[in-house]
Coordinates of C-alpha atoms and ligand atoms in Angstrom, one line a residue:
Chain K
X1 CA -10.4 -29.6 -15.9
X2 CA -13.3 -28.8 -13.0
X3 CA -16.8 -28.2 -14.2
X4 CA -18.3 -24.7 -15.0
X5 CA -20.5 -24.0 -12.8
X6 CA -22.7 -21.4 -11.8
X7 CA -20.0 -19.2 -9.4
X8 CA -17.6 -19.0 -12.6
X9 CA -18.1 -15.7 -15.2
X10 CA -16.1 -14.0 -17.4
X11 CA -14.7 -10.8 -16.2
X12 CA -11.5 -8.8 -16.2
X13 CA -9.0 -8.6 -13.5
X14 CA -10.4 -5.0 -12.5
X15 CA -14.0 -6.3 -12.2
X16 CA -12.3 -9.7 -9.9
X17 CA -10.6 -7.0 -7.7
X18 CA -14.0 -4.6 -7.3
X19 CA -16.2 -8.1 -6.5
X20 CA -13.9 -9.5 -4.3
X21 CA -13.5 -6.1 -2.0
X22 CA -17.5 -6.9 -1.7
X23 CA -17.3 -10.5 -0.7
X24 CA -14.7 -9.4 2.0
X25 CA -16.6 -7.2 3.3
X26 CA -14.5 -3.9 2.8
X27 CA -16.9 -1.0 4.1
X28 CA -14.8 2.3 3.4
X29 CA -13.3 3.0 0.1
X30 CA -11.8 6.2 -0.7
X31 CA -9.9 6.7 -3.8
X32 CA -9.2 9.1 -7.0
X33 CA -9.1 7.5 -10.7
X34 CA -6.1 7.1 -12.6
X35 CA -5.5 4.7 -15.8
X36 CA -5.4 1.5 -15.7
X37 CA -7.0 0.8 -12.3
X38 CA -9.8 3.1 -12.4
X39 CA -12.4 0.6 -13.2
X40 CA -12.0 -1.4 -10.0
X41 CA -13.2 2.4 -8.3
X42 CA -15.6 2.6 -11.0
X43 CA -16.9 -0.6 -10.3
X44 CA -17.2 -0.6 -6.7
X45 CA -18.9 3.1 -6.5
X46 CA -21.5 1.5 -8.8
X47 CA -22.1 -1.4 -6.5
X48 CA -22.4 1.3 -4.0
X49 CA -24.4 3.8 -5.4
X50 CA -27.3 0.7 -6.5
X51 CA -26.6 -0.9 -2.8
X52 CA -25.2 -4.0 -3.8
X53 CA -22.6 -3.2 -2.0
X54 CA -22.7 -1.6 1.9
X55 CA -19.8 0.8 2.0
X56 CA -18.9 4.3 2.1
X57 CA -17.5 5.9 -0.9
X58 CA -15.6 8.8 -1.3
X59 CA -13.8 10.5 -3.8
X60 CA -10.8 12.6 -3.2
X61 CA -9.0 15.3 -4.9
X62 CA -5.6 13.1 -4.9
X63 CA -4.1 9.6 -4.1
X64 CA -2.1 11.2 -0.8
X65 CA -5.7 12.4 0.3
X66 CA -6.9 8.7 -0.8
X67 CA -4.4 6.7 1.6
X68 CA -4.5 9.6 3.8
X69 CA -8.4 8.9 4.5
X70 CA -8.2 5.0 4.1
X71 CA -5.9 5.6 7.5
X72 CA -8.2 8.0 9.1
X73 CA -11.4 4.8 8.5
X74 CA -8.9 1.7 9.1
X75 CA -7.8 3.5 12.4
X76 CA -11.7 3.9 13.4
X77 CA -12.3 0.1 13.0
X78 CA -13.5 0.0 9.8
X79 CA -12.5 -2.5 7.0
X80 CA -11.1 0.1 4.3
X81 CA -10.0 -0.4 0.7
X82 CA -7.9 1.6 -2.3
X83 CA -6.7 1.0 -5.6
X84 CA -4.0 3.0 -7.3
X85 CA -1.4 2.9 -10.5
X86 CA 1.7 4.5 -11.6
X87 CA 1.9 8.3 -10.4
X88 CA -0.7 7.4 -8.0
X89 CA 1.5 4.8 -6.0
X90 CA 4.0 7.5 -6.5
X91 CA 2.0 10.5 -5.0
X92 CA 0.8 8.7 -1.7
X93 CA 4.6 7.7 -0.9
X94 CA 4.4 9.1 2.4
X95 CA 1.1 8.0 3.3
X96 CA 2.2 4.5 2.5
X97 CA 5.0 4.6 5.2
X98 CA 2.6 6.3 7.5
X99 CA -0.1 3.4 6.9
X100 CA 2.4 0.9 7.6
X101 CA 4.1 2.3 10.4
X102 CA 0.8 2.8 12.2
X103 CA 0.4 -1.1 11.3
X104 CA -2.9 -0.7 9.5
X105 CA -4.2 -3.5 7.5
X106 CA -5.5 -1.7 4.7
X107 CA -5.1 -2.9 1.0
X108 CA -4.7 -1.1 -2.2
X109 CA -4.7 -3.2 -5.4
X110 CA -2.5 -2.0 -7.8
X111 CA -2.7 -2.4 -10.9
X112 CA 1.0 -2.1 -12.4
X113 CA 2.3 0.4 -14.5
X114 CA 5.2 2.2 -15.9
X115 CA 6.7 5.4 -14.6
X116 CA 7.2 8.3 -16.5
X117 CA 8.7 9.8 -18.7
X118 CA 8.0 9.5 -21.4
X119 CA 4.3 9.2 -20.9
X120 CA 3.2 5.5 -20.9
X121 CA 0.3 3.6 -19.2
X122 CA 1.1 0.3 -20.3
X123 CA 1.9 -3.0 -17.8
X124 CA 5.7 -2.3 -16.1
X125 CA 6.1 -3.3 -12.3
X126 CA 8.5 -0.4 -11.5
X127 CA 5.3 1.9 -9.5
X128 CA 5.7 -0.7 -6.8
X129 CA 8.7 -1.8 -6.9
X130 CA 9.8 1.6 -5.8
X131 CA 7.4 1.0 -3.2
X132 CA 8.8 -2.3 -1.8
X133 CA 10.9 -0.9 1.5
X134 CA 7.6 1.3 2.5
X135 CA 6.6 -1.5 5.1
X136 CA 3.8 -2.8 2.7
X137 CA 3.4 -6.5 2.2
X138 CA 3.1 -7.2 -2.0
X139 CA 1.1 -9.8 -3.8
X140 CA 2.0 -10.4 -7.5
X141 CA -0.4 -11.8 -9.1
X142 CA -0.7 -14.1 -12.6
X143 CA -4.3 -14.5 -13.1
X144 CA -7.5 -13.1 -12.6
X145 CA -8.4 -15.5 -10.7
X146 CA -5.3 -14.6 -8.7
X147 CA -6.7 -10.8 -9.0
X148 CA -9.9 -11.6 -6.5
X149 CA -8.2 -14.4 -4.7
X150 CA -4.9 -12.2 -3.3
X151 CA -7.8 -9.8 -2.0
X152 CA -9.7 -12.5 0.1
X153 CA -6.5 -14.0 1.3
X154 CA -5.0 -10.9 1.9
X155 CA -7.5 -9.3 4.3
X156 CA -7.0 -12.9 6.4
X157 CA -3.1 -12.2 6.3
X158 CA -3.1 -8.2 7.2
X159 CA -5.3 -8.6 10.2
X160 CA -3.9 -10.9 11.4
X161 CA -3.2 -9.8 14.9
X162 CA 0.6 -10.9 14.6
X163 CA 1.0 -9.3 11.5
X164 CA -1.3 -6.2 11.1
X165 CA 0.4 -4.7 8.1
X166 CA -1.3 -3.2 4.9
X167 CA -0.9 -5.3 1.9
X168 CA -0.5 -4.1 -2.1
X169 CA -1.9 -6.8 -3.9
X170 CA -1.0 -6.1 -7.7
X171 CA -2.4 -7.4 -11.2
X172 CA -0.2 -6.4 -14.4
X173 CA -2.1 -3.7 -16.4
X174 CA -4.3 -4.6 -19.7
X175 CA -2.6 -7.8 -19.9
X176 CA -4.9 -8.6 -16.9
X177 CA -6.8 -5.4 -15.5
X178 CA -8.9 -5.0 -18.8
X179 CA -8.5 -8.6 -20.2
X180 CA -11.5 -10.6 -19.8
X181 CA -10.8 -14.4 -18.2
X182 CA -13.0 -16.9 -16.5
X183 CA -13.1 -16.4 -12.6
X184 CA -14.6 -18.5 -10.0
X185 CA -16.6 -16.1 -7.7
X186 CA -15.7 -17.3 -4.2
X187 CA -19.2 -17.5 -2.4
X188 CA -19.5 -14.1 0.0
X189 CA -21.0 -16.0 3.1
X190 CA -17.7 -18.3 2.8
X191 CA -15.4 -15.5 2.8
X192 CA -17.3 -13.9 5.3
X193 CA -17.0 -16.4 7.5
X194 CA -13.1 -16.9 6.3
X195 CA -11.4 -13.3 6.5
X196 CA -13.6 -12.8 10.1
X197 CA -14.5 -10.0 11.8
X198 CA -12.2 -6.8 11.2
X199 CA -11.5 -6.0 15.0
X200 CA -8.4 -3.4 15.4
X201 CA -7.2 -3.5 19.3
X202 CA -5.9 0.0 19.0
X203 CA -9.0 1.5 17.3
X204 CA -9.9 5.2 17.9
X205 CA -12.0 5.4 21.5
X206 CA -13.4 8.6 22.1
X207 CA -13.5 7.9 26.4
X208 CA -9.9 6.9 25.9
X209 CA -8.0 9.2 23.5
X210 CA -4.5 8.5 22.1
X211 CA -1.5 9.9 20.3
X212 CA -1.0 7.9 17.2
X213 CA 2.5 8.1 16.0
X214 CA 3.6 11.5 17.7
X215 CA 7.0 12.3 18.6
X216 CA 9.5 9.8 19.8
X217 CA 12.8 10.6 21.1
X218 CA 16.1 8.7 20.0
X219 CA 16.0 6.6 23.7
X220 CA 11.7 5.8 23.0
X221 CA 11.4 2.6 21.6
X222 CA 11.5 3.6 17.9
X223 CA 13.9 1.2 16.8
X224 CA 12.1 -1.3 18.6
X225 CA 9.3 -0.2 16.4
X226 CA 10.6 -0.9 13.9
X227 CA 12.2 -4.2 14.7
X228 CA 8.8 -5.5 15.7
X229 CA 7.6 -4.2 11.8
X230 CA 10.3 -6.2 10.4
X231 CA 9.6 -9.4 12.3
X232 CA 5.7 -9.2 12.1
X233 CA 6.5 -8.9 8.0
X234 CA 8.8 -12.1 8.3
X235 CA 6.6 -14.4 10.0
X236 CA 3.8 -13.2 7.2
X237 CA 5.7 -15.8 5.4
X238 CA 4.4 -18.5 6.8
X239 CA 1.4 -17.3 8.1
X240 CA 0.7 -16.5 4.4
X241 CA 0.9 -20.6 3.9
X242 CA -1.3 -21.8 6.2
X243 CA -3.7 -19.4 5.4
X244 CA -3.1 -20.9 1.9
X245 CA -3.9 -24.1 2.8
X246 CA -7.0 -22.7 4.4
X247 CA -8.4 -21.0 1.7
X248 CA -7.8 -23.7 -0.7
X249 CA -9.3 -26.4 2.0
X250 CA -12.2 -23.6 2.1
X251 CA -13.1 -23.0 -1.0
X252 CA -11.6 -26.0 -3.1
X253 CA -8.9 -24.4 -4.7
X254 CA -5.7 -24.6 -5.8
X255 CA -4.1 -21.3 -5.1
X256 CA -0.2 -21.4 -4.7
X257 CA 1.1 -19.8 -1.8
X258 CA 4.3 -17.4 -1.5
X259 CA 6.0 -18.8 -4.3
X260 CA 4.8 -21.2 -7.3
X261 CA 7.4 -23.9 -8.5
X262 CA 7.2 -25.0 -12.3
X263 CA 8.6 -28.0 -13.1
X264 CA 11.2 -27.2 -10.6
X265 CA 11.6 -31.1 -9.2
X266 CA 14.1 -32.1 -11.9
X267 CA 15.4 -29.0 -13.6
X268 CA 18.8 -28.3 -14.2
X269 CA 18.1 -24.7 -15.4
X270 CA 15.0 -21.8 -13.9
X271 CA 13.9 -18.6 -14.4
X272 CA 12.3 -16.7 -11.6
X273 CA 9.6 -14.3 -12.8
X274 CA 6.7 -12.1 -11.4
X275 CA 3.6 -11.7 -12.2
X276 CA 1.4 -11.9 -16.0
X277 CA 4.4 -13.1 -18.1
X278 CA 4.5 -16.2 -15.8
X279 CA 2.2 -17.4 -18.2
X280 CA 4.1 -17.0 -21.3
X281 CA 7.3 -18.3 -19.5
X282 CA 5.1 -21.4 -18.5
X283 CA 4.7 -22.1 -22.4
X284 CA 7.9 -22.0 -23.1
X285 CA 8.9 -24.3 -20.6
X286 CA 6.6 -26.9 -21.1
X287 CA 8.1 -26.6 -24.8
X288 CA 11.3 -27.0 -23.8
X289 CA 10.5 -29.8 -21.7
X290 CA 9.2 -31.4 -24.8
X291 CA 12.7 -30.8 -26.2
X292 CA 13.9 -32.7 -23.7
X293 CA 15.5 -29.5 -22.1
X294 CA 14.8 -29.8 -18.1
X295 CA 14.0 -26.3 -17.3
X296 CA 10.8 -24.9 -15.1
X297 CA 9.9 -21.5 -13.4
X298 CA 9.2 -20.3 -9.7
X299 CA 7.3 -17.6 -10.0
X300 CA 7.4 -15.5 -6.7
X301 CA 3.8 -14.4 -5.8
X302 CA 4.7 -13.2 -2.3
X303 CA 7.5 -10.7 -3.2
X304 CA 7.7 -8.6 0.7
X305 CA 8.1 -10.6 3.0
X306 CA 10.6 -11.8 0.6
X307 CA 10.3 -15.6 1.0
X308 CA 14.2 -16.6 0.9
X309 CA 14.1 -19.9 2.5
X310 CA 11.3 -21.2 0.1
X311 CA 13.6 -19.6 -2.7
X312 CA 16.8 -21.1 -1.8
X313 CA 14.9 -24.4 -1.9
X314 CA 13.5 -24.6 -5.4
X315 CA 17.0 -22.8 -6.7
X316 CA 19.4 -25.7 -4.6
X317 CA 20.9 -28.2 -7.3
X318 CA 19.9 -25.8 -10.2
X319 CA 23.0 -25.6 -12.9
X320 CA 22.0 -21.8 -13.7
X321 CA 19.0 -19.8 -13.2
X322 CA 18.2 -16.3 -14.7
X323 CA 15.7 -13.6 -13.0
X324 CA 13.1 -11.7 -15.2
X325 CA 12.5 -8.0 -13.4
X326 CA 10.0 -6.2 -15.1
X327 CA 11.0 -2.8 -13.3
X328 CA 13.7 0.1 -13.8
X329 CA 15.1 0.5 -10.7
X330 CA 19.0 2.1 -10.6
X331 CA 20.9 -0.1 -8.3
X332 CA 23.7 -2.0 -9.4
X333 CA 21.2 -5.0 -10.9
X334 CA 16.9 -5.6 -11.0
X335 CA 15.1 -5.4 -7.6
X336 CA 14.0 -9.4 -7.7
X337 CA 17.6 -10.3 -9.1
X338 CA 19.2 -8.4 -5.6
X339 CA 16.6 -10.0 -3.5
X340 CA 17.4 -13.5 -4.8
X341 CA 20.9 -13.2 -5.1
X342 CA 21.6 -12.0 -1.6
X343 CA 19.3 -14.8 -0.3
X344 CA 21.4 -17.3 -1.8
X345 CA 24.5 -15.8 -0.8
X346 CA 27.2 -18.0 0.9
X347 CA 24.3 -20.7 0.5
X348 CA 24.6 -21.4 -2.7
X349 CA 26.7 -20.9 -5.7
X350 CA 25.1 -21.0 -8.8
X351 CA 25.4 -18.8 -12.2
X352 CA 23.0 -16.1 -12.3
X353 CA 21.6 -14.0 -15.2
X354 CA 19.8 -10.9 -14.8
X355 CA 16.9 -10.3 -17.4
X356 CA 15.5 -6.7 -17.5
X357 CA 12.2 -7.0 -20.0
X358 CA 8.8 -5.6 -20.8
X359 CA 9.5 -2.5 -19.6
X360 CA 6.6 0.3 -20.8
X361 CA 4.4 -2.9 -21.8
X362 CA 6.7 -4.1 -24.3
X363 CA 5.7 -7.6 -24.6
X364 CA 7.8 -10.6 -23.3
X365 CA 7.2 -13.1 -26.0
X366 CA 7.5 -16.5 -26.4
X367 CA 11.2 -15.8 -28.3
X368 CA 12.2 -13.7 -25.5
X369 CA 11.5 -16.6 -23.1
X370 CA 13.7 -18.6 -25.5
X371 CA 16.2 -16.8 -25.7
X372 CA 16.6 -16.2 -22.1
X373 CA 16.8 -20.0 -21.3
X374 CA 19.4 -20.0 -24.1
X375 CA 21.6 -17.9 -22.4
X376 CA 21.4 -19.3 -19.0
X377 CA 21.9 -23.0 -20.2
X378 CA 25.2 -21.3 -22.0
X379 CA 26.3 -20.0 -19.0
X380 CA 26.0 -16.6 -19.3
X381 CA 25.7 -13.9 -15.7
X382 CA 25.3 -10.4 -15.5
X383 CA 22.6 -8.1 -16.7
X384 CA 21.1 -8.5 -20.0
X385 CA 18.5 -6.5 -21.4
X386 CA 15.6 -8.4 -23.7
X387 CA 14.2 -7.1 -26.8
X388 CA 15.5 -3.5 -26.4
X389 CA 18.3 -1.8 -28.3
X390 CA 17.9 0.8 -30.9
X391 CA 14.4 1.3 -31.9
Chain J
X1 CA 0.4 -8.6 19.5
X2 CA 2.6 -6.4 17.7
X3 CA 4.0 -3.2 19.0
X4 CA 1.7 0.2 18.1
X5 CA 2.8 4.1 17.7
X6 CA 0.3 5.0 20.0
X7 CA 0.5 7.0 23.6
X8 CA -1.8 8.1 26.5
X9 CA -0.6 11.3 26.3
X10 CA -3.2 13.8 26.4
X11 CA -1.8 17.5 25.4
X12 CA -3.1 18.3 29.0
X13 CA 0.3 17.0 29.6
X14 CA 2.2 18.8 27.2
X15 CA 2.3 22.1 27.0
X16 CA 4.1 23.9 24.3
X17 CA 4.0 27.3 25.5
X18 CA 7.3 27.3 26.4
X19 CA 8.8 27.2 22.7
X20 CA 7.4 30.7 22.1
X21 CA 9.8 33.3 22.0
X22 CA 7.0 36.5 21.1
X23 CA 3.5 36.4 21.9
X24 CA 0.4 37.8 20.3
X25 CA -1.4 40.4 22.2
X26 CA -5.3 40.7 21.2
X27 CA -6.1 44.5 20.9
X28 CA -9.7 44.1 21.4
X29 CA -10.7 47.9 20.8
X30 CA -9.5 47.3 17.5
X31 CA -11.0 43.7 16.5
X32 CA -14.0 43.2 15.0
X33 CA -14.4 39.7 15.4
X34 CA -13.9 38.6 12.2
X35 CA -12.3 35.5 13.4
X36 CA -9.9 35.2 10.7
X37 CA -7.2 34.7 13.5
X38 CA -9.2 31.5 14.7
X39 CA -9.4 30.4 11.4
X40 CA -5.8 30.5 10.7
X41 CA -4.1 29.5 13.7
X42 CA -2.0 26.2 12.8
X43 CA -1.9 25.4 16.6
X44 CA -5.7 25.4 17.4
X45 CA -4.4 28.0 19.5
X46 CA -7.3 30.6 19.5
X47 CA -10.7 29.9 21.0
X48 CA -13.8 31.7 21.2
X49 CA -15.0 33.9 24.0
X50 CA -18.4 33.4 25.6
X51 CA -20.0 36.6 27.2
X52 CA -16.7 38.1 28.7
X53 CA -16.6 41.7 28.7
X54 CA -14.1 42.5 26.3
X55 CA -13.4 46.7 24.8
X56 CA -14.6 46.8 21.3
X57 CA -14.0 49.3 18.3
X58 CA -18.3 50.4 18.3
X59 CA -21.3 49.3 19.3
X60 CA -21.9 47.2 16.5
X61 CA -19.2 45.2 17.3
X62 CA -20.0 44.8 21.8
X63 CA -22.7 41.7 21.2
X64 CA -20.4 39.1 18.9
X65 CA -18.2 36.6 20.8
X66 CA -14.7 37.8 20.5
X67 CA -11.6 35.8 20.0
X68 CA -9.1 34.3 22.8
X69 CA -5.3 33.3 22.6
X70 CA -4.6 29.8 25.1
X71 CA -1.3 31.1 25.7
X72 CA -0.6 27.1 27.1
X73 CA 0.0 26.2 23.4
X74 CA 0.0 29.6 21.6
X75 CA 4.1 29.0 20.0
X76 CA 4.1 32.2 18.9
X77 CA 4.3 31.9 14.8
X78 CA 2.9 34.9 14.4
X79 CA 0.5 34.1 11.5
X80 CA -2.9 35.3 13.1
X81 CA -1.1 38.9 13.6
X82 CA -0.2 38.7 9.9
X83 CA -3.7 37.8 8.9
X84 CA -5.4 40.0 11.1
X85 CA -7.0 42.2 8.1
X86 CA -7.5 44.8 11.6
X87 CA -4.0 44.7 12.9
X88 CA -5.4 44.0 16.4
X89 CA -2.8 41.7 17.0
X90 CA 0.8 42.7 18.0
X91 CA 3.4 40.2 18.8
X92 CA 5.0 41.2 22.0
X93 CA 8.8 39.8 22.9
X94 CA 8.2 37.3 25.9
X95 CA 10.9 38.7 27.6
X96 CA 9.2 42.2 27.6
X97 CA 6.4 40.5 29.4
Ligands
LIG1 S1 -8.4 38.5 12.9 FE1 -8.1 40.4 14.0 S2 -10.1 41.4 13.9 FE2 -10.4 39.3 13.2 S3 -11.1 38.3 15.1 FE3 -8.9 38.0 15.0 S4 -8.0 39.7 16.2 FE4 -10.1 40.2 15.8
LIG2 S1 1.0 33.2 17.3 FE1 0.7 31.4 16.0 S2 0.3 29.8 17.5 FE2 0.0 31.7 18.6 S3 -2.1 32.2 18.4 FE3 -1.1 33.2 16.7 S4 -1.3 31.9 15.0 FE4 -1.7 30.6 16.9

């Protein structure tokens, strides 16, 4: 246990997000409210308006026109900032491909939330996950500590002039963005001096005006585009490490990097999870273990680039894993489980379970987490939906 | 360094003219200089006049900077002779020109 000290408070994972866009720096922020996130905007437009924080503010009619003017500042030179949910994520889909194709390294915390209908605001990751092929890095998060920490890191990562891609960094809703925990405030001349001076080489130039993104034939060098999108993503992964190592040299931390292993050294069976529910799972595990049951947990924080290598790692020697996804997508299994099984593929060949759970905030209990390891350690595959049936 | 959308390639160098098929005509005895046309353009196509000597319907009308049509990028939609509340505008076919 480290001492309290003066840099630790108690605050929600809204309030880490809306301090931490501060002490990086941000200095545009354009964005329109929507349930649960809108306390990180509320937050920061109050730091704003009593100039404890020097940025620009502006409030738009709609979340397209949000991302829309975050692209307009980012491309100007200026460190720019959004936060979104749900329907909002939704709304700005094609300003999120436009954002990332342009390779501006904005980021928008989200906070994660179901998709209607029926109406329902509670914690459900399927907003971004139907997201995840726009070109946007993503950041699960557990904590929030993990809540202010993904946003100092992530400015490092996205300007990175080998990467320069926009990054989601996401927080589960309530569970985190309006739970209160204690959170080491990361000292601003520190991070200053960490995430560096926001300098984009393409930035609008009045004595030299460009086309940005304007029509490309079939023989212009669109695909390559797009190739060089793709490989800039995939070297995030270990760029994303060292800058890990960095930060937690930095500021004497212990954040985890792209994925976090649980008790992975000697397990025989894992689940892979994302975000809040880590927690829970965590619990269980360490219960288990008491059992004498040798189970753990890698929890993937870095979810695009998808970190396959580090995956197939922790997963080699495993007897049977299972992979919580907290999202309703309609392929033929969950987004994580399709991710992680076609890593593995011809690599490894291990039973796999597919969990689908907490969808619409339902909670993931500690029985659920149970039950899950039951069912892998017996063998079972397929997809298997977790404390839903007739209601 | 990655690899970046962008182009030097001012519209100087790109006319789009040539993807008009009809092409507005500015009536000038009839326009009042509303500039409703300017405003509605979706092309930035229509500019302002300074001090040219243009007809107009009266008097009242001869001192206020009239409208112009930069046939170089006018593509001939057709929406500023639709919102022309004047009908000063007629779109002529390009081949009749
Ligand atoms: S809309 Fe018609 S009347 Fe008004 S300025 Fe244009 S051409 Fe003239
Ligand atoms: S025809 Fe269309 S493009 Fe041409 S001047 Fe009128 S509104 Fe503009």
């Amino acid at each position: 246990m480290r001492a309290i000290n003066k840099n630790w408070s108690i605050m929600t994972g809204n309030e880490a997000v809306a301090l931490a866009t501060k002490l990086a720096g941000v200095k545009f922020v354009s964005a329109y409210p929507i349930t649960p996130q809108t306390a990180i905007v509320e937050k920061i437009a109050e730091m704003v308006a009593n100039e404890k924080m020097d940025a620009k503010f502006i409030e738009v009619e709609s979340e397209h026109s949000a991302m829309a003017s975050v692209m307009g500042s980012e491309l100007a030179g200026v460190r720019s900032f959004t936060a979104s949910s749900s329907h909002g994520i939704l709304y700005m889909h094609e300003m999120l491909n436009w954002v990332a194709g342009m390779r501006l390294p904005i980021l928008m915390a989200v906070v994660n939330r179901s998709i209607g209908p029926p109406w329902n605001i509670w914690a459900d990751h399927s907003d971004t996950m139907t997201q995840r092929d726009t070109g946007w890095m993503q950041l699960y998060g557990e904590s929030n500590q993990e809540a202010m920490d993904t946003i100092i890191l992530g400015y490092k990562l996205a300007e990175n002039k080998d990467i320069l891609l926009p990054i989601m960094v996401m927080q589960d809703a309530f569970t985190l963005s309006h739970t209160s925990e204690p959170v080491e405030i990361r000292d601003e001349e520190k991070v200053r001096e960490f995430v560096g001076e926001f300098n984009l080489p393409f930035k609008i130039d009045i004595n030299k005006p460009m086309g940005y993104g304007s029509l490309m034939p079939p023989d212009g060098p669109f695909m390559e585009l797009k190739m060089d999108m793709k490989k800039s993503m995939y070297s995030g992964v270990n760029k994303f490490i060292e800058i890990t190592k960095e930060f937690n040299e930095t500021f004497d931390a212990n954040f985890p990097g792209p994925v976090e292993g649980f008790m992975m050294d000697d397990a025989d069976y894992a689940l892979i999870t994302l975000g809040s529910i880590s927690s829970t799972a965590k619990h269980v595990v360490r219960n288990l273990r008491n059992q004498g049951k040798k189970v753990g947990l890698l929890r993937i924080l870095l979810y695009r680039p998808f970190p396959k290598d580090l995956v197939i790692n922790y997963l080699r020697g495993l007897k049977g894993f299972g992979v919580v996804d907290r999202s309703s997508t309609y392929g033929p299994f969950g987004s994580l489980y399709m991710d992680v099984i076609s890593s593995i593929y011809g690599k490894l060949d291990i039973p796999a379970a597919n969990f689908i759970a907490g969808l619409g905030g339902r909670d993931v209990r500690v029985v659920d987490f149970e039950e899950m390891f039951m069912r892998i350690m017996e063998g079972e595959d397929g997809e298997i939906w977790i404390n839903a049936g007739v209601k | 360094m990655v690899l970046v959308p962008t182009a030097y390639a001012p519209s100087s160098n790109n006319k789009t003219s040539s993807w008009r098929t009809t092409r507005p005509v500015i009536d000038y005895s009839k326009c009042t200089r509303c500039m409703i046309c300017w405003k509605f353009c979706p092309d930035v196509a229509i500019g302002v006049t300074f001090g040219e000597k243009l007809d107009y319907p009266n008097e009242r009308f001869s001192k206020l900077e009239a409208p112009f049509i930069n046939y170089d990028y006018c593509k001939g939609c057709g929406i500023c002779a639709s919102e022309c509340p004047f009908d000063a505008i007629d779109m002529v076919q390009e081949s009749e020109m």
